[in-house]
Structure formats: structure tokens, C-alpha cells
Amino acid sequence: MNTASPFQRRAFLTTIGTGAAAVCLAPLHEVQAHFTRRLEALTIDDRFVSLRNAYSLGENVTYFNHASIGTMPRLVQEARMKYLEVCETNPWLYMWGPAWDEQIDRTRATVAEYIGCEVDELAITHNTTEGFNTLAHGLPLGKGDEVLYSTMNHVGARVCWEHRAEEKGFTIRRFEFPIERASIMMSDEIVARYLEQIRPETRMLVIPHIDNMVGFRYPVKRLAAEAKRLGVEYVAVDGAQSIGLIPVNVGDLGVDFYATSTHKWVQSLKGLGLFYVRKELQEILHPMWVTWGQSRYQGSARIYEDYGTRNRPEMLTLEDCVQFQNKLGTEAKEAYLRTLHAHFRDRVDETEGLLWKSPRNWEDGCSIFAIEVLGSKSSDVSDFMFEKHGYVFRAFGGELNALRMSVYVMNTIEEIDRCIDLVKNEFLR
Ligand SMILES: Cc1ncc(COP(=O)(O)O)c(C=O)c1O
């Protein structure tokens, strides 16, 4: 039995000389170099046609559900397998040793640059829900404090507050947001609707950057600034649907916390996320997990991701995901998604019986949008389209009664046209 403490094991490993460390890193560097070569060799045209084979979506699947869960590029899948293989040649060395520490740091630096924050402000978590649970658990909120959010909050950014409110003594208030006005609402109205809800006791405001039902793009920077002017102390943003999909510079938004899941639009492995915690607030936000030696991460958001053994091979792939997204190019990606958005909207507009329920402008929306098939239950349409034609999208019931489409770089105009035609033939005769 190994009776050495984790500290002793680490101390032993740090005695490995630089020559030995280089040997430990060589297999990893080989995988990374291979990935880089393959990525460089990938040619990408401005309509992303060459991308169709870059993913392993099933032949009979037309995937319009990236807002639920993304799909990893083949190149990243391969890199992940290779990291795992290297790790398994000596798990103790790679999981506990310093050999991969700097690689994880490099991954964090790449991701921090991608989302626009400092390295020490970024934790690599599992998902958005985890970030919000850390907040509800670890912020000094108590009696007399209110947490405010609207009905547009996803459960992942809501339930944690409800769960902790009684125990900690703070109150929550969830106000009705008129989702039915989505196609005509402008950002001025969004800001006004939030601001009119703020009261002297409102200490925390939680907002989505992009919501998951109609795909509004919230004017986060302006809203955060105005909320703070009215006395709100903390602004926390749910970025599950924004990072990767639109350019985001978290550090420039003037918000305090930003949680996201990279397994949607950054196309990472499932179960990876990011949590930004503004530097000044790290002293007051307690981590949700406690483990040995955590004090070494004092002064860094790493403290929020430290709960013992992590899946290092998987964490490493985040850097590859970001490189893949960078290869697509922010502007080229936006231009292409804008084209898909406009085409879908125009086809819906010209089709009697279909109703566009999302922002009409790209600037207020994104490639997530809701479409009602008048006279039909949304789940009936989505079930039919999946079972008969392999289309994957989500149905929202209730008053929205809409198909939530979320299209991405490998989707095509032809897929959209076929989708509209099939729905028309089956449900709008
Ligand atoms: C807006 C939004 N927030 C939070 C979540 C929760 O994400 P996760 O389960 O990755 O934490 C989702 C998931 O779809 C979402 O759409």
C-alpha cells in the first residue's frame, strides 16, 4: 500500500529532473504536434462545405440541436483518445506528476484568452450548473438579500438559488418575461424590463447571455452597468449558449461571474465547463468542494475546480477545441451562421402556417430560434421529424409551442429547405 501523502508524492515527483520531465512530455507533445498538423491541413471554404466530414454525425441524422448538446470534431476526438492512451501507459505519472501540470496551465491560458479573462479568473468545471451551484453555496448572501432573475433563466441557473434560499436566509424573486414578444423586442426593452424589477434589497442579478428557448442575445454589458448603478452588488451571467457561438470578451462585460458549458458551442467533450470569477470576489466566494492542500490555489479561480483527482486527458482537449474553433475563424463563422439564420427566417416567413418566434435580426438573436407550426403540437412535429426523417431538434411546449432549432457550422441551406418542405407536406396541407 502506498502510504505517502499527496504532498509527499508531489515532492518526490518534483525531484524528477528536467531531462526526465521532457521524456514524460514527449508522447503528449507528439499528439499535440499531430493534431496541429492535421488542423493546419484542414481546408475550410467560406461556406464550410469541407466541414461536413469533420464531424461524426450519423449519415441519417440532420442535427439542429447544438443548443442542447454539441458534437466534437473528429480531430478532437482523436486527440482525446491519444491523451488517454498516453495517460494509461503510466497513470500515476500523468495524473499525479508535474509532467502535465504545465499542459493544463497552457490549456487554461488558451481558454482564458479565447473568452477574454485572466488565467487566475478561470476555473475549468464540468458545466454551467456547477458554476451556479458554487455561487448559491459560497457567496455571503443572507437575510435581507434578494436574488433576482426572470422566467428566461434556465433551470441550471435557477434551481440552486431555490435550494439554498431557506438555509441561507436570502430571498429569490423570479419575474415573468414576455417571451411572446421575442420577435419584436429590442434590447432597450430588455434592459428596461430588468431594471424596473430591481429593488433596494436586490443584491444579485442573474441573467442569461443568450437564452435557450428563443435565442435572445441579451445586452449584458449595458444591463450589468445599469443594474450596478441601481445598487445591485453582483451580476452573474449564464453563458451556456454564448461561448463559442458568439464572440465574448468576459472581462469587458463588467460582470462578476460567468458560467458556461463548453460541450455545446465549443464542441468539447461532454461534461466540461468554465467558470469566471472576478479576481476581487475570490476572497468572498467559498469553494463548494474542500480537499487537501487547497490553500495553494488561494488567489486563483483554480480553487473552484479542485476536488481531488480530475480527468486530465479530457481537460487537455479543451485547448484543441479552442484551436479548432479559431481555425473556423470568428468572422467567417458569424457570417455563415448569419446566412443560415436569415434563410431559415425567410423560409418560415414565406410559408403559411409557420410562425417565427425569435428575434428577427441577427444582432438581437443568433442561430438558436423558435418556430411554431400553427395547429400542431410541437412535440408531435419533432417526434415525426426525428422518427421519419432523422431531424434532431427540441420541442418546447406550453404557450411557446415551438420547435427550437439550433444550427451550426456543418449545417446547410439544403438541410433547412428540406426541413421546411417536410414539415409543410406533413403538417400544413
Ligand atoms: C441557458 C442554459 N443554461 C444552463 C444550462 C445547463 O447546462 P449544463 O447542464 O451543461 O450545466 C443549459 C443547458 O441546456 C442552458 O441552455
Short mmCIF file of C-alpha atoms and ligand atoms in Angstrom, two decimals:
data_model
loop_
_atom_site.label_atom_id
_atom_site.label_comp_id
_atom_site.label_asym_id
_atom_site.label_seq_id
_atom_site.Cartn_x
_atom_site.Cartn_y
_atom_site.Cartn_z
CA MET A 1 0.00 0.00 0.00
CA ASN A 2 1.28 3.46 -0.81
CA THR A 3 1.23 5.38 2.45
CA ALA A 4 2.79 8.57 1.07
CA SER A 5 0.58 11.66 1.32
CA PRO A 6 -0.30 13.50 -1.87
CA PHE A 7 2.19 16.17 -0.85
CA GLN A 8 4.96 13.60 -0.45
CA ARG A 9 4.15 12.11 -3.85
CA ARG A 10 4.29 15.55 -5.39
CA ALA A 11 7.54 16.39 -3.64
CA PHE A 12 9.01 13.19 -5.00
CA LEU A 13 7.86 13.99 -8.48
CA THR A 14 9.25 17.48 -8.46
CA THR A 15 12.64 15.90 -7.91
CA ILE A 16 12.39 14.42 -11.41
CA GLY A 17 14.95 16.38 -13.37
CA THR A 18 14.13 18.47 -16.41
CA GLY A 19 15.52 15.76 -18.70
CA ALA A 20 13.14 13.21 -17.22
CA ALA A 21 10.24 15.68 -17.39
CA ALA A 22 10.95 16.18 -21.08
CA VAL A 23 10.78 12.43 -21.59
CA CYS A 24 7.42 12.36 -19.77
CA LEU A 25 6.11 15.11 -22.01
CA ALA A 26 7.37 13.74 -25.30
CA PRO A 27 4.39 11.45 -26.05
CA LEU A 28 1.98 14.29 -25.27
CA HIS A 29 3.86 16.73 -27.48
CA GLU A 30 3.72 14.17 -30.24
CA VAL A 31 -0.07 14.02 -30.02
CA GLN A 32 -0.28 17.81 -29.97
CA ALA A 33 2.02 18.17 -32.95
CA HIS A 34 -0.03 15.61 -34.86
CA PHE A 35 -3.22 17.48 -34.03
CA THR A 36 -1.70 20.78 -35.17
CA ARG A 37 -0.53 19.29 -38.46
CA ARG A 38 -3.95 17.79 -39.14
CA LEU A 39 -5.70 21.02 -38.25
CA GLU A 40 -3.43 23.02 -40.50
CA ALA A 41 -4.15 20.61 -43.33
CA LEU A 42 -7.92 21.08 -42.94
CA THR A 43 -9.05 23.40 -45.70
CA ILE A 44 -12.07 25.48 -44.92
CA ASP A 45 -14.03 27.32 -47.58
CA ASP A 46 -16.28 30.23 -46.73
CA ARG A 47 -19.45 28.12 -46.87
CA PHE A 48 -17.85 25.49 -44.67
CA VAL A 49 -18.66 22.76 -47.22
CA SER A 50 -15.44 20.94 -46.41
CA LEU A 51 -16.54 20.67 -42.80
CA ARG A 52 -19.25 18.08 -43.36
CA ASN A 53 -16.79 15.24 -42.86
CA ALA A 54 -15.02 16.86 -39.97
CA TYR A 55 -17.70 15.52 -37.59
CA SER A 56 -19.03 12.05 -37.00
CA LEU A 57 -22.76 12.76 -37.04
CA GLY A 58 -24.72 9.76 -38.33
CA GLU A 59 -25.44 9.58 -42.02
CA ASN A 60 -29.17 9.71 -41.46
CA VAL A 61 -29.02 12.43 -38.85
CA THR A 62 -29.62 16.09 -39.53
CA TYR A 63 -28.53 17.75 -36.36
CA PHE A 64 -30.28 21.01 -35.44
CA ASN A 65 -29.83 20.63 -31.70
CA HIS A 66 -26.46 22.13 -30.83
CA ALA A 67 -28.07 24.20 -28.07
CA SER A 68 -28.89 21.00 -26.20
CA ILE A 69 -25.57 19.31 -26.75
CA GLY A 70 -22.80 19.87 -29.26
CA THR A 71 -20.77 17.42 -31.28
CA MET A 72 -16.99 17.09 -31.22
CA PRO A 73 -14.88 17.41 -34.35
CA ARG A 74 -13.22 14.12 -35.31
CA LEU A 75 -9.77 15.66 -34.85
CA VAL A 76 -10.53 16.48 -31.22
CA GLN A 77 -11.98 13.02 -30.64
CA GLU A 78 -8.76 11.52 -31.95
CA ALA A 79 -6.58 13.74 -29.78
CA ARG A 80 -8.64 12.79 -26.75
CA MET A 81 -8.16 9.08 -27.41
CA LYS A 82 -4.44 9.61 -27.75
CA TYR A 83 -4.17 11.61 -24.49
CA LEU A 84 -5.96 8.78 -22.78
CA GLU A 85 -3.62 6.22 -24.30
CA VAL A 86 -0.58 8.17 -23.13
CA CYS A 87 -2.07 8.56 -19.68
CA GLU A 88 -2.75 4.85 -19.38
CA THR A 89 0.88 3.99 -20.07
CA ASN A 90 1.65 5.31 -16.59
CA PRO A 91 -1.45 6.80 -14.95
CA TRP A 92 0.31 7.61 -11.71
CA LEU A 93 2.90 9.72 -13.51
CA TYR A 94 0.48 11.66 -15.69
CA MET A 95 -2.30 12.10 -13.17
CA TRP A 96 -0.17 12.94 -10.16
CA GLY A 97 3.12 14.09 -11.56
CA PRO A 98 4.10 17.60 -12.57
CA ALA A 99 4.64 16.49 -16.16
CA TRP A 100 1.20 17.54 -17.29
CA ASP A 101 0.71 20.45 -14.88
CA GLU A 102 2.12 22.96 -17.30
CA GLN A 103 -0.02 21.49 -20.08
CA ILE A 104 -3.15 22.07 -18.03
CA ASP A 105 -1.91 25.61 -17.36
CA ARG A 106 -1.40 26.06 -21.09
CA THR A 107 -4.92 24.83 -21.74
CA ARG A 108 -6.28 27.30 -19.18
CA ALA A 109 -4.30 30.13 -20.75
CA THR A 110 -5.62 29.31 -24.23
CA VAL A 111 -9.20 29.19 -23.00
CA ALA A 112 -8.80 32.36 -20.90
CA GLU A 113 -7.56 34.21 -23.96
CA TYR A 114 -10.45 32.81 -26.02
CA ILE A 115 -13.09 34.17 -23.62
CA GLY A 116 -11.20 37.31 -22.62
CA CYS A 117 -10.26 36.94 -18.98
CA GLU A 118 -7.20 36.49 -16.80
CA VAL A 119 -5.86 32.99 -16.24
CA ASP A 120 -6.42 33.31 -12.49
CA GLU A 121 -10.05 34.20 -13.02
CA LEU A 122 -10.91 30.97 -14.78
CA ALA A 123 -11.89 27.59 -13.37
CA ILE A 124 -12.33 24.54 -15.59
CA THR A 125 -15.52 22.97 -14.28
CA HIS A 126 -18.00 20.41 -15.55
CA ASN A 127 -20.77 22.70 -16.70
CA THR A 128 -22.82 25.84 -16.17
CA THR A 129 -24.88 24.28 -13.41
CA GLU A 130 -21.76 23.73 -11.35
CA GLY A 131 -20.76 27.40 -11.56
CA PHE A 132 -24.18 28.49 -10.35
CA ASN A 133 -24.19 25.95 -7.54
CA THR A 134 -20.86 27.32 -6.36
CA LEU A 135 -22.38 30.81 -6.25
CA ALA A 136 -25.55 29.80 -4.40
CA HIS A 137 -23.44 27.83 -1.95
CA GLY A 138 -20.47 30.08 -1.42
CA LEU A 139 -21.50 33.73 -1.71
CA PRO A 140 -22.12 35.64 1.50
CA LEU A 141 -25.83 36.17 0.85
CA GLY A 142 -28.25 36.07 3.75
CA LYS A 143 -31.22 37.65 5.45
CA GLY A 144 -32.39 40.79 3.68
CA ASP A 145 -30.70 39.93 0.39
CA GLU A 146 -32.63 39.20 -2.77
CA VAL A 147 -31.57 37.16 -5.80
CA LEU A 148 -33.42 38.34 -8.91
CA TYR A 149 -33.92 36.60 -12.24
CA SER A 150 -36.58 36.20 -14.89
CA THR A 151 -38.53 33.30 -16.31
CA MET A 152 -35.93 33.18 -19.10
CA ASN A 153 -33.40 31.64 -16.72
CA HIS A 154 -32.64 28.01 -17.46
CA VAL A 155 -33.16 25.66 -14.51
CA GLY A 156 -29.38 25.27 -14.31
CA ALA A 157 -29.11 28.92 -13.26
CA ARG A 158 -32.22 28.84 -11.09
CA VAL A 159 -32.71 25.71 -9.01
CA CYS A 160 -29.53 26.18 -6.95
CA TRP A 161 -30.88 29.51 -5.60
CA GLU A 162 -34.22 27.95 -4.72
CA HIS A 163 -32.44 25.12 -2.96
CA ARG A 164 -30.22 27.34 -0.80
CA ALA A 165 -32.58 30.24 -0.07
CA GLU A 166 -34.18 28.92 3.10
CA GLU A 167 -31.00 27.58 4.64
CA LYS A 168 -29.05 30.81 3.98
CA GLY A 169 -31.91 33.23 4.57
CA PHE A 170 -31.89 35.13 1.29
CA THR A 171 -34.99 35.52 -0.86
CA ILE A 172 -35.45 34.89 -4.55
CA ARG A 173 -37.73 36.66 -6.99
CA ARG A 174 -38.48 35.32 -10.45
CA PHE A 175 -40.35 37.72 -12.67
CA GLU A 176 -42.34 36.97 -15.80
CA PHE A 177 -40.53 37.82 -19.02
CA PRO A 178 -42.83 38.23 -22.04
CA ILE A 179 -41.30 35.61 -24.29
CA GLU A 180 -44.20 36.06 -26.72
CA ARG A 181 -42.72 39.45 -27.65
CA ALA A 182 -39.40 37.88 -28.68
CA SER A 183 -39.74 38.62 -32.39
CA ILE A 184 -40.41 42.33 -31.84
CA MET A 185 -38.48 43.09 -28.68
CA MET A 186 -35.42 45.33 -28.87
CA SER A 187 -32.55 45.45 -26.42
CA ASP A 188 -33.86 48.72 -24.89
CA GLU A 189 -36.97 46.90 -23.79
CA ILE A 190 -34.98 44.01 -22.32
CA VAL A 191 -32.91 46.41 -20.24
CA ALA A 192 -36.00 48.34 -19.11
CA ARG A 193 -37.84 45.17 -18.08
CA TYR A 194 -34.99 44.03 -15.89
CA LEU A 195 -34.25 47.43 -14.39
CA GLU A 196 -37.85 48.05 -13.36
CA GLN A 197 -37.67 44.89 -11.23
CA ILE A 198 -34.67 45.95 -9.19
CA ARG A 199 -35.41 46.87 -5.57
CA PRO A 200 -33.18 48.15 -2.78
CA GLU A 201 -32.77 44.60 -1.44
CA THR A 202 -31.75 43.14 -4.83
CA ARG A 203 -28.16 42.09 -4.28
CA MET A 204 -27.67 39.53 -7.02
CA LEU A 205 -28.97 39.69 -10.60
CA VAL A 206 -28.77 36.54 -12.74
CA ILE A 207 -29.13 36.87 -16.50
CA PRO A 208 -28.62 34.65 -19.50
CA HIS A 209 -26.26 35.91 -22.20
CA ILE A 210 -28.37 34.01 -24.72
CA ASP A 211 -31.47 32.16 -23.57
CA ASN A 212 -32.11 28.58 -24.64
CA MET A 213 -35.69 28.97 -25.93
CA VAL A 214 -35.82 31.83 -28.43
CA GLY A 215 -32.15 32.78 -28.61
CA PHE A 216 -32.24 36.40 -27.45
CA ARG A 217 -28.84 37.98 -27.24
CA TYR A 218 -29.02 39.98 -24.01
CA PRO A 219 -27.25 43.35 -23.85
CA VAL A 220 -25.21 42.09 -20.91
CA LYS A 221 -22.67 44.89 -20.65
CA ARG A 222 -25.28 47.62 -20.58
CA LEU A 223 -27.61 45.72 -18.31
CA ALA A 224 -24.83 44.96 -15.82
CA ALA A 225 -23.68 48.59 -15.73
CA GLU A 226 -27.20 49.94 -15.20
CA ALA A 227 -28.06 47.31 -12.59
CA LYS A 228 -24.93 48.20 -10.64
CA ARG A 229 -25.81 51.87 -10.87
CA LEU A 230 -29.10 50.98 -9.17
CA GLY A 231 -27.23 49.26 -6.34
CA VAL A 232 -27.06 45.62 -7.39
CA GLU A 233 -23.86 44.21 -5.97
CA TYR A 234 -23.34 41.08 -8.05
CA VAL A 235 -24.20 40.25 -11.64
CA ALA A 236 -23.89 36.60 -12.66
CA VAL A 237 -24.26 35.53 -16.28
CA ASP A 238 -25.38 32.19 -17.68
CA GLY A 239 -23.20 31.80 -20.75
CA ALA A 240 -24.16 28.22 -21.62
CA GLN A 241 -25.44 29.32 -25.03
CA SER A 242 -22.96 32.07 -25.83
CA ILE A 243 -19.35 30.90 -25.50
CA GLY A 244 -18.29 29.52 -28.86
CA LEU A 245 -21.44 30.70 -30.61
CA ILE A 246 -20.76 34.44 -30.48
CA PRO A 247 -17.55 36.33 -29.71
CA VAL A 248 -17.44 37.02 -25.97
CA ASN A 249 -14.97 39.08 -24.01
CA VAL A 250 -15.96 38.23 -20.46
CA GLY A 251 -13.53 40.64 -18.84
CA ASP A 252 -15.05 43.55 -20.74
CA LEU A 253 -18.66 42.86 -19.76
CA GLY A 254 -18.43 44.37 -16.27
CA VAL A 255 -19.97 41.27 -14.69
CA ASP A 256 -18.81 39.40 -11.62
CA PHE A 257 -19.41 35.78 -12.52
CA TYR A 258 -19.84 33.96 -15.81
CA ALA A 259 -20.58 30.26 -16.05
CA THR A 260 -20.69 28.21 -19.21
CA SER A 261 -20.66 24.69 -20.66
CA THR A 262 -18.17 24.06 -23.43
CA HIS A 263 -19.96 20.90 -24.58
CA LYS A 264 -22.40 22.94 -26.64
CA TRP A 265 -20.85 25.53 -28.93
CA VAL A 266 -17.15 24.98 -28.19
CA GLN A 267 -17.76 21.36 -29.17
CA SER A 268 -15.81 19.87 -26.30
CA LEU A 269 -16.16 16.57 -24.53
CA LYS A 270 -19.39 16.26 -22.63
CA GLY A 271 -19.09 17.42 -19.04
CA LEU A 272 -16.65 20.30 -19.39
CA GLY A 273 -17.40 23.87 -18.46
CA LEU A 274 -15.87 27.18 -17.44
CA PHE A 275 -16.45 29.46 -14.50
CA TYR A 276 -15.18 33.03 -14.45
CA VAL A 277 -14.89 34.67 -11.06
CA ARG A 278 -13.77 38.29 -10.99
CA LYS A 279 -10.48 38.48 -9.12
CA GLU A 280 -11.68 40.79 -6.33
CA LEU A 281 -14.53 38.44 -5.46
CA GLN A 282 -12.46 35.32 -4.98
CA GLU A 283 -11.84 36.26 -1.37
CA ILE A 284 -15.51 36.15 -0.52
CA LEU A 285 -16.70 33.25 -2.69
CA HIS A 286 -16.11 29.97 -0.89
CA PRO A 287 -15.46 26.86 -2.96
CA MET A 288 -18.15 24.21 -2.93
CA TRP A 289 -15.67 21.35 -2.53
CA VAL A 290 -12.92 21.15 0.04
CA THR A 291 -9.94 18.89 -0.28
CA TRP A 292 -6.34 18.55 0.70
CA GLY A 293 -3.90 21.36 0.07
CA GLN A 294 -6.49 23.68 -1.39
CA SER A 295 -4.77 26.73 0.11
CA ARG A 296 -2.18 26.50 -2.68
CA TYR A 297 -4.86 27.82 -5.02
CA GLN A 298 -5.72 30.84 -2.89
CA GLY A 299 -5.77 33.88 -5.19
CA SER A 300 -6.82 31.86 -8.22
CA ALA A 301 -10.14 30.60 -9.53
CA ARG A 302 -8.47 27.17 -9.70
CA ILE A 303 -9.75 26.75 -6.16
CA TYR A 304 -13.29 26.28 -7.57
CA GLU A 305 -12.29 23.31 -9.68
CA ASP A 306 -10.14 21.48 -7.16
CA TYR A 307 -11.86 18.47 -5.69
CA GLY A 308 -9.19 15.83 -5.93
CA THR A 309 -8.41 13.73 -8.99
CA ARG A 310 -9.53 15.27 -12.28
CA ASN A 311 -9.83 13.76 -15.71
CA ARG A 312 -6.67 15.34 -17.08
CA PRO A 313 -6.76 13.77 -20.56
CA GLU A 314 -10.19 15.30 -21.04
CA MET A 315 -9.21 18.71 -19.68
CA LEU A 316 -6.34 18.82 -22.15
CA THR A 317 -8.67 18.51 -25.12
CA LEU A 318 -10.15 21.93 -24.34
CA GLU A 319 -7.14 23.56 -25.91
CA ASP A 320 -7.69 21.56 -29.09
CA CYS A 321 -11.35 22.55 -29.15
CA VAL A 322 -10.45 26.21 -28.96
CA GLN A 323 -7.85 25.80 -31.68
CA PHE A 324 -10.45 24.13 -33.85
CA GLN A 325 -12.92 26.97 -33.30
CA ASN A 326 -10.18 29.52 -34.01
CA LYS A 327 -9.40 27.72 -37.23
CA LEU A 328 -13.01 28.20 -38.33
CA GLY A 329 -12.47 31.91 -37.75
CA THR A 330 -14.75 34.13 -35.70
CA GLU A 331 -15.82 36.32 -38.60
CA ALA A 332 -16.27 33.50 -41.10
CA LYS A 333 -18.34 31.57 -38.59
CA GLU A 334 -20.54 34.52 -37.79
CA ALA A 335 -21.06 35.32 -41.47
CA TYR A 336 -22.10 31.74 -42.18
CA LEU A 337 -24.44 31.43 -39.21
CA ARG A 338 -25.99 34.76 -40.09
CA THR A 339 -26.77 33.37 -43.55
CA LEU A 340 -28.41 30.27 -42.07
CA HIS A 341 -30.45 32.42 -39.66
CA ALA A 342 -31.68 34.71 -42.44
CA HIS A 343 -32.50 31.81 -44.74
CA PHE A 344 -34.46 29.92 -42.08
CA ARG A 345 -36.35 33.07 -41.11
CA ASP A 346 -37.20 33.94 -44.71
CA ARG A 347 -38.40 30.42 -45.48
CA VAL A 348 -40.58 30.48 -42.38
CA ASP A 349 -41.99 33.89 -43.32
CA GLU A 350 -42.98 32.77 -46.79
CA THR A 351 -44.62 29.58 -45.54
CA GLU A 352 -48.21 29.96 -44.48
CA GLY A 353 -48.77 28.15 -41.18
CA LEU A 354 -45.25 28.67 -39.83
CA LEU A 355 -44.52 31.38 -37.29
CA TRP A 356 -41.09 32.78 -36.41
CA LYS A 357 -40.96 33.41 -32.65
CA SER A 358 -37.40 34.65 -32.19
CA PRO A 359 -35.55 37.93 -32.74
CA ARG A 360 -35.66 38.75 -36.42
CA ASN A 361 -32.27 40.48 -36.53
CA TRP A 362 -29.03 38.62 -36.18
CA GLU A 363 -27.76 41.34 -33.84
CA ASP A 364 -30.52 40.61 -31.32
CA GLY A 365 -30.58 36.87 -31.89
CA CYS A 366 -28.29 34.06 -33.00
CA SER A 367 -28.51 30.63 -34.58
CA ILE A 368 -30.95 29.44 -31.92
CA PHE A 369 -34.56 30.13 -32.89
CA ALA A 370 -38.12 29.03 -32.21
CA ILE A 371 -40.69 28.21 -34.88
CA GLU A 372 -44.33 27.38 -34.31
CA VAL A 373 -46.18 25.04 -36.66
CA LEU A 374 -49.66 26.50 -36.32
CA GLY A 375 -52.32 23.95 -35.44
CA SER A 376 -49.82 21.29 -34.32
CA LYS A 377 -48.28 20.32 -31.03
CA SER A 378 -44.54 20.98 -31.20
CA SER A 379 -43.63 17.58 -29.74
CA ASP A 380 -45.71 15.80 -32.40
CA VAL A 381 -43.78 17.61 -35.12
CA SER A 382 -40.37 16.95 -33.59
CA ASP A 383 -41.18 13.27 -32.92
CA PHE A 384 -42.31 12.82 -36.52
CA MET A 385 -39.28 14.61 -37.95
CA PHE A 386 -36.91 12.53 -35.88
CA GLU A 387 -38.54 9.16 -36.35
CA LYS A 388 -39.29 9.51 -40.06
CA HIS A 389 -36.52 11.79 -41.29
CA GLY A 390 -33.69 11.85 -38.74
CA TYR A 391 -34.00 15.56 -37.92
CA VAL A 392 -32.96 16.36 -34.37
CA PHE A 393 -34.28 19.47 -32.67
CA ARG A 394 -36.02 20.26 -29.44
CA ALA A 395 -39.71 20.94 -28.85
CA PHE A 396 -40.90 23.45 -26.29
CA GLY A 397 -44.47 23.05 -25.13
CA GLY A 398 -46.75 25.40 -23.22
CA GLU A 399 -47.57 28.76 -24.72
CA LEU A 400 -44.38 28.82 -26.76
CA ASN A 401 -45.38 25.56 -28.52
CA ALA A 402 -42.35 25.81 -30.77
CA LEU A 403 -39.60 23.83 -32.40
CA ARG A 404 -36.31 25.13 -31.02
CA MET A 405 -33.81 24.94 -33.84
CA SER A 406 -30.13 25.45 -33.17
CA VAL A 407 -27.94 25.22 -36.25
CA TYR A 408 -24.18 25.35 -36.54
CA VAL A 409 -21.23 25.28 -38.86
CA MET A 410 -21.82 21.90 -40.51
CA ASN A 411 -25.50 22.56 -41.25
CA THR A 412 -26.55 23.67 -44.71
CA ILE A 413 -29.15 25.67 -46.58
CA GLU A 414 -30.26 22.40 -48.23
CA GLU A 415 -30.96 20.84 -44.83
CA ILE A 416 -33.05 23.84 -43.88
CA ASP A 417 -35.03 23.75 -47.13
CA ARG A 418 -35.69 20.05 -46.76
CA CYS A 419 -36.81 20.54 -43.18
CA ILE A 420 -39.33 23.22 -44.16
CA ASP A 421 -40.63 21.16 -47.08
CA LEU A 422 -41.10 18.05 -44.94
CA VAL A 423 -42.95 19.93 -42.22
CA LYS A 424 -45.08 21.67 -44.84
CA ASN A 425 -46.04 18.41 -46.53
CA GLU A 426 -46.91 16.61 -43.35
CA PHE A 427 -48.48 19.31 -41.16
CA LEU A 428 -49.64 22.23 -43.32
CA ARG A 429 -51.74 20.76 -46.06
C1 LIG B 1 -29.11 28.62 -20.94
C2 LIG B 1 -28.67 27.37 -20.27
N1 LIG B 1 -28.17 27.43 -19.03
C3 LIG B 1 -27.75 26.34 -18.39
C4 LIG B 1 -27.83 25.10 -18.97
C5 LIG B 1 -27.36 23.90 -18.20
O1 LIG B 1 -26.24 23.40 -18.81
P1 LIG B 1 -25.39 22.25 -18.11
O2 LIG B 1 -26.30 21.09 -17.93
O3 LIG B 1 -24.30 21.99 -19.10
O4 LIG B 1 -24.91 22.78 -16.82
C6 LIG B 1 -28.36 24.97 -20.25
C7 LIG B 1 -28.48 23.66 -20.91
O5 LIG B 1 -29.04 23.48 -21.95
C8 LIG B 1 -28.78 26.15 -20.92
O6 LIG B 1 -29.31 26.09 -22.15
#
